[in-house]
Amino acid sequence: MIGWPTQILAVAIGGALGALSRYGLTVLCTQTSVSRGISGLSALVGGGPSFATTLANLIGCLLLGIVYQWSESVAAMAQTPLNPKLLLAIRVGFLGSLTTFSTLIGDCAVLGNEGRTGVSLTLLSVNLIAGWGLFLLAIWVVRGVMS
């Protein structure tokens, strides 16, 4: 068992890295030439900020699936388990601050209030369905690699 000061530090470091990554995605999707190149795809889910939320959530689901299956596979092969501080930093800290359900719901509410209910439902559906799909894909790939 790791002590709570170490747990807090692991979550804080992971959280800072996840928050910076999230901010970087938002800048990339709203303030750079990349945002112009993805404008059609971005419009599907309501524009730059909503697209950044979607990317963050989908990347987070994919990474969570990889970390989940990797840690399960390592444990099943009776190898040295992954460092609990590292798992805490990744799962709770990094992925917790990278992804955000509350921002997704807020984006959906804004789109709905603008009368763009269809886009709002598309945004929600893409995040939930594609997120679950990427999580499962990551598990399948890691199982294949580790077996």
mmCIF file of C-alpha atoms in Angstrom:
data_model
loop_
_atom_site.group_PDB
_atom_site.id
_atom_site.type_symbol
_atom_site.label_atom_id
_atom_site.label_comp_id
_atom_site.label_asym_id
_atom_site.label_seq_id
_atom_site.Cartn_x
_atom_site.Cartn_y
_atom_site.Cartn_z
ATOM 1 C CA MET A 1 0.000 0.000 0.000
ATOM 2 C CA ILE A 2 1.330 3.407 -0.888
ATOM 3 C CA GLY A 3 0.961 6.305 1.521
ATOM 4 C CA TRP A 4 -1.521 9.079 0.895
ATOM 5 C CA PRO A 5 1.103 11.840 0.370
ATOM 6 C CA THR A 6 2.626 9.765 -2.424
ATOM 7 C CA GLN A 7 -0.824 9.055 -3.859
ATOM 8 C CA ILE A 8 -1.665 12.760 -3.879
ATOM 9 C CA LEU A 9 1.639 13.579 -5.569
ATOM 10 C CA ALA A 10 1.082 10.888 -8.232
ATOM 11 C CA VAL A 11 -2.423 12.177 -8.982
ATOM 12 C CA ALA A 12 -1.218 15.801 -9.014
ATOM 13 C CA ILE A 13 1.612 15.110 -11.465
ATOM 14 C CA GLY A 14 -0.631 13.021 -13.721
ATOM 15 C CA GLY A 15 -3.384 15.615 -13.431
ATOM 16 C CA ALA A 16 -1.085 18.468 -14.405
ATOM 17 C CA LEU A 17 0.121 16.564 -17.476
ATOM 18 C CA GLY A 18 -3.445 15.636 -18.443
ATOM 19 C CA ALA A 19 -4.690 19.200 -18.012
ATOM 20 C CA LEU A 20 -1.839 20.571 -20.124
ATOM 21 C CA SER A 21 -2.579 17.959 -22.788
ATOM 22 C CA ARG A 22 -6.242 18.908 -22.735
ATOM 23 C CA TYR A 23 -5.389 22.585 -23.080
ATOM 24 C CA GLY A 24 -3.038 21.771 -25.963
ATOM 25 C CA LEU A 25 -5.809 19.888 -27.769
ATOM 26 C CA THR A 26 -8.171 22.824 -27.303
ATOM 27 C CA VAL A 27 -5.613 25.265 -28.723
ATOM 28 C CA LEU A 28 -4.866 22.871 -31.586
ATOM 29 C CA CYS A 29 -8.551 22.521 -32.461
ATOM 30 C CA THR A 30 -9.481 26.187 -32.157
ATOM 31 C CA GLN A 31 -6.500 28.453 -32.755
ATOM 32 C CA THR A 32 -4.165 26.808 -35.283
ATOM 33 C CA SER A 33 -4.053 25.903 -38.959
ATOM 34 C CA VAL A 34 -4.992 22.370 -37.903
ATOM 35 C CA SER A 35 -8.411 23.702 -36.889
ATOM 36 C CA ARG A 36 -9.039 24.852 -40.464
ATOM 37 C CA GLY A 37 -8.021 21.466 -41.852
ATOM 38 C CA ILE A 38 -10.522 19.614 -39.667
ATOM 39 C CA SER A 39 -13.385 22.082 -39.949
ATOM 40 C CA GLY A 40 -15.784 19.640 -41.658
ATOM 41 C CA LEU A 41 -15.247 16.914 -39.081
ATOM 42 C CA SER A 42 -15.263 19.469 -36.298
ATOM 43 C CA ALA A 43 -18.614 20.890 -37.450
ATOM 44 C CA LEU A 44 -20.185 17.443 -37.057
ATOM 45 C CA VAL A 45 -19.933 17.780 -33.283
ATOM 46 C CA GLY A 46 -20.468 21.523 -32.956
ATOM 47 C CA GLY A 47 -17.155 23.191 -33.741
ATOM 48 C CA GLY A 48 -13.672 23.678 -32.324
ATOM 49 C CA PRO A 49 -14.197 23.512 -28.544
ATOM 50 C CA SER A 50 -16.672 20.615 -28.802
ATOM 51 C CA PHE A 51 -14.325 18.824 -31.198
ATOM 52 C CA ALA A 52 -11.472 19.270 -28.705
ATOM 53 C CA THR A 53 -13.670 17.759 -25.976
ATOM 54 C CA THR A 54 -14.508 14.850 -28.269
ATOM 55 C CA LEU A 55 -10.856 14.244 -29.168
ATOM 56 C CA ALA A 56 -9.834 14.380 -25.508
ATOM 57 C CA ASN A 57 -12.560 11.920 -24.533
ATOM 58 C CA LEU A 58 -11.813 9.499 -27.382
ATOM 59 C CA ILE A 59 -8.050 9.596 -26.830
ATOM 60 C CA GLY A 60 -8.684 9.067 -23.118
ATOM 61 C CA CYS A 61 -10.915 6.050 -23.781
ATOM 62 C CA LEU A 62 -8.292 4.516 -26.061
ATOM 63 C CA LEU A 63 -5.503 5.111 -23.531
ATOM 64 C CA LEU A 64 -7.625 3.795 -20.661
ATOM 65 C CA GLY A 65 -8.289 0.607 -22.615
ATOM 66 C CA ILE A 66 -4.561 0.173 -23.259
ATOM 67 C CA VAL A 67 -3.618 0.760 -19.609
ATOM 68 C CA TYR A 68 -6.457 -1.440 -18.344
ATOM 69 C CA GLN A 69 -5.630 -4.432 -20.512
ATOM 70 C CA TRP A 70 -1.884 -4.024 -20.144
ATOM 71 C CA SER A 71 -2.145 -4.073 -16.345
ATOM 72 C CA GLU A 72 -4.550 -7.048 -16.497
ATOM 73 C CA SER A 73 -2.254 -8.974 -18.856
ATOM 74 C CA VAL A 74 0.828 -8.300 -16.752
ATOM 75 C CA ALA A 75 -0.998 -9.496 -13.626
ATOM 76 C CA ALA A 76 -2.289 -12.628 -15.401
ATOM 77 C CA MET A 77 1.201 -13.560 -16.578
ATOM 78 C CA ALA A 78 2.412 -13.363 -12.950
ATOM 79 C CA GLN A 79 4.977 -10.784 -13.891
ATOM 80 C CA THR A 80 5.831 -7.883 -11.675
ATOM 81 C CA PRO A 81 2.625 -5.846 -11.392
ATOM 82 C CA LEU A 82 2.652 -2.314 -12.660
ATOM 83 C CA ASN A 83 3.650 0.292 -10.128
ATOM 84 C CA PRO A 84 0.495 1.374 -8.256
ATOM 85 C CA LYS A 85 1.716 4.994 -8.162
ATOM 86 C CA LEU A 86 2.146 4.957 -11.934
ATOM 87 C CA LEU A 87 -1.341 3.493 -12.440
ATOM 88 C CA LEU A 88 -2.809 6.112 -10.103
ATOM 89 C CA ALA A 89 -0.981 8.901 -11.932
ATOM 90 C CA ILE A 90 -2.202 7.639 -15.321
ATOM 91 C CA ARG A 91 -5.774 6.553 -14.545
ATOM 92 C CA VAL A 92 -6.907 9.118 -12.005
ATOM 93 C CA GLY A 93 -4.497 11.982 -12.665
ATOM 94 C CA PHE A 94 -3.688 12.113 -16.378
ATOM 95 C CA LEU A 95 -6.811 10.519 -17.859
ATOM 96 C CA GLY A 96 -9.076 12.087 -15.250
ATOM 97 C CA SER A 97 -7.970 15.591 -16.184
ATOM 98 C CA LEU A 98 -7.617 14.923 -19.915
ATOM 99 C CA THR A 99 -11.161 13.664 -20.309
ATOM 100 C CA THR A 100 -14.219 15.347 -18.931
ATOM 101 C CA PHE A 101 -17.816 14.301 -18.933
ATOM 102 C CA SER A 102 -18.964 17.599 -17.438
ATOM 103 C CA THR A 103 -17.512 19.591 -20.340
ATOM 104 C CA LEU A 104 -19.183 17.214 -22.780
ATOM 105 C CA ILE A 105 -22.556 17.714 -21.110
ATOM 106 C CA GLY A 106 -21.970 21.479 -21.034
ATOM 107 C CA ASP A 107 -21.147 21.504 -24.751
ATOM 108 C CA CYS A 108 -24.319 19.509 -25.459
ATOM 109 C CA ALA A 109 -26.383 21.953 -23.397
ATOM 110 C CA VAL A 110 -24.971 24.970 -25.257
ATOM 111 C CA LEU A 111 -25.715 23.359 -28.625
ATOM 112 C CA GLY A 112 -29.223 22.472 -27.461
ATOM 113 C CA ASN A 113 -29.844 26.031 -26.257
ATOM 114 C CA GLU A 114 -28.733 27.282 -29.669
ATOM 115 C CA GLY A 115 -31.448 25.121 -31.244
ATOM 116 C CA ARG A 116 -28.902 22.630 -32.581
ATOM 117 C CA THR A 117 -30.420 19.577 -30.912
ATOM 118 C CA GLY A 118 -29.336 17.205 -33.690
ATOM 119 C CA VAL A 119 -25.712 18.320 -33.412
ATOM 120 C CA SER A 120 -25.960 18.051 -29.621
ATOM 121 C CA LEU A 121 -27.180 14.455 -29.865
ATOM 122 C CA THR A 122 -24.494 13.660 -32.458
ATOM 123 C CA LEU A 123 -21.814 15.042 -30.131
ATOM 124 C CA LEU A 124 -23.065 12.951 -27.221
ATOM 125 C CA SER A 125 -23.438 9.817 -29.365
ATOM 126 C CA VAL A 126 -19.973 10.117 -30.918
ATOM 127 C CA ASN A 127 -18.364 10.472 -27.495
ATOM 128 C CA LEU A 128 -20.228 7.565 -25.916
ATOM 129 C CA ILE A 129 -20.270 5.092 -28.803
ATOM 130 C CA ALA A 130 -16.835 5.822 -30.253
ATOM 131 C CA GLY A 131 -15.340 6.063 -26.755
ATOM 132 C CA TRP A 132 -16.656 2.636 -25.815
ATOM 133 C CA GLY A 133 -15.510 1.269 -29.176
ATOM 134 C CA LEU A 134 -11.986 2.643 -28.751
ATOM 135 C CA PHE A 135 -11.782 1.243 -25.220
ATOM 136 C CA LEU A 136 -12.744 -2.222 -26.517
ATOM 137 C CA LEU A 137 -10.391 -1.910 -29.502
ATOM 138 C CA ALA A 138 -7.506 -1.078 -27.180
ATOM 139 C CA ILE A 139 -8.245 -4.120 -25.013
ATOM 140 C CA TRP A 140 -8.354 -6.363 -28.097
ATOM 141 C CA VAL A 141 -5.068 -4.991 -29.483
ATOM 142 C CA VAL A 142 -3.200 -5.219 -26.170
ATOM 143 C CA ARG A 143 -4.441 -8.785 -25.613
ATOM 144 C CA GLY A 144 -3.160 -9.705 -29.063
ATOM 145 C CA VAL A 145 0.215 -8.080 -28.479
ATOM 146 C CA MET A 146 0.666 -9.577 -25.013
ATOM 147 C CA SER A 147 -0.372 -13.130 -25.917
#
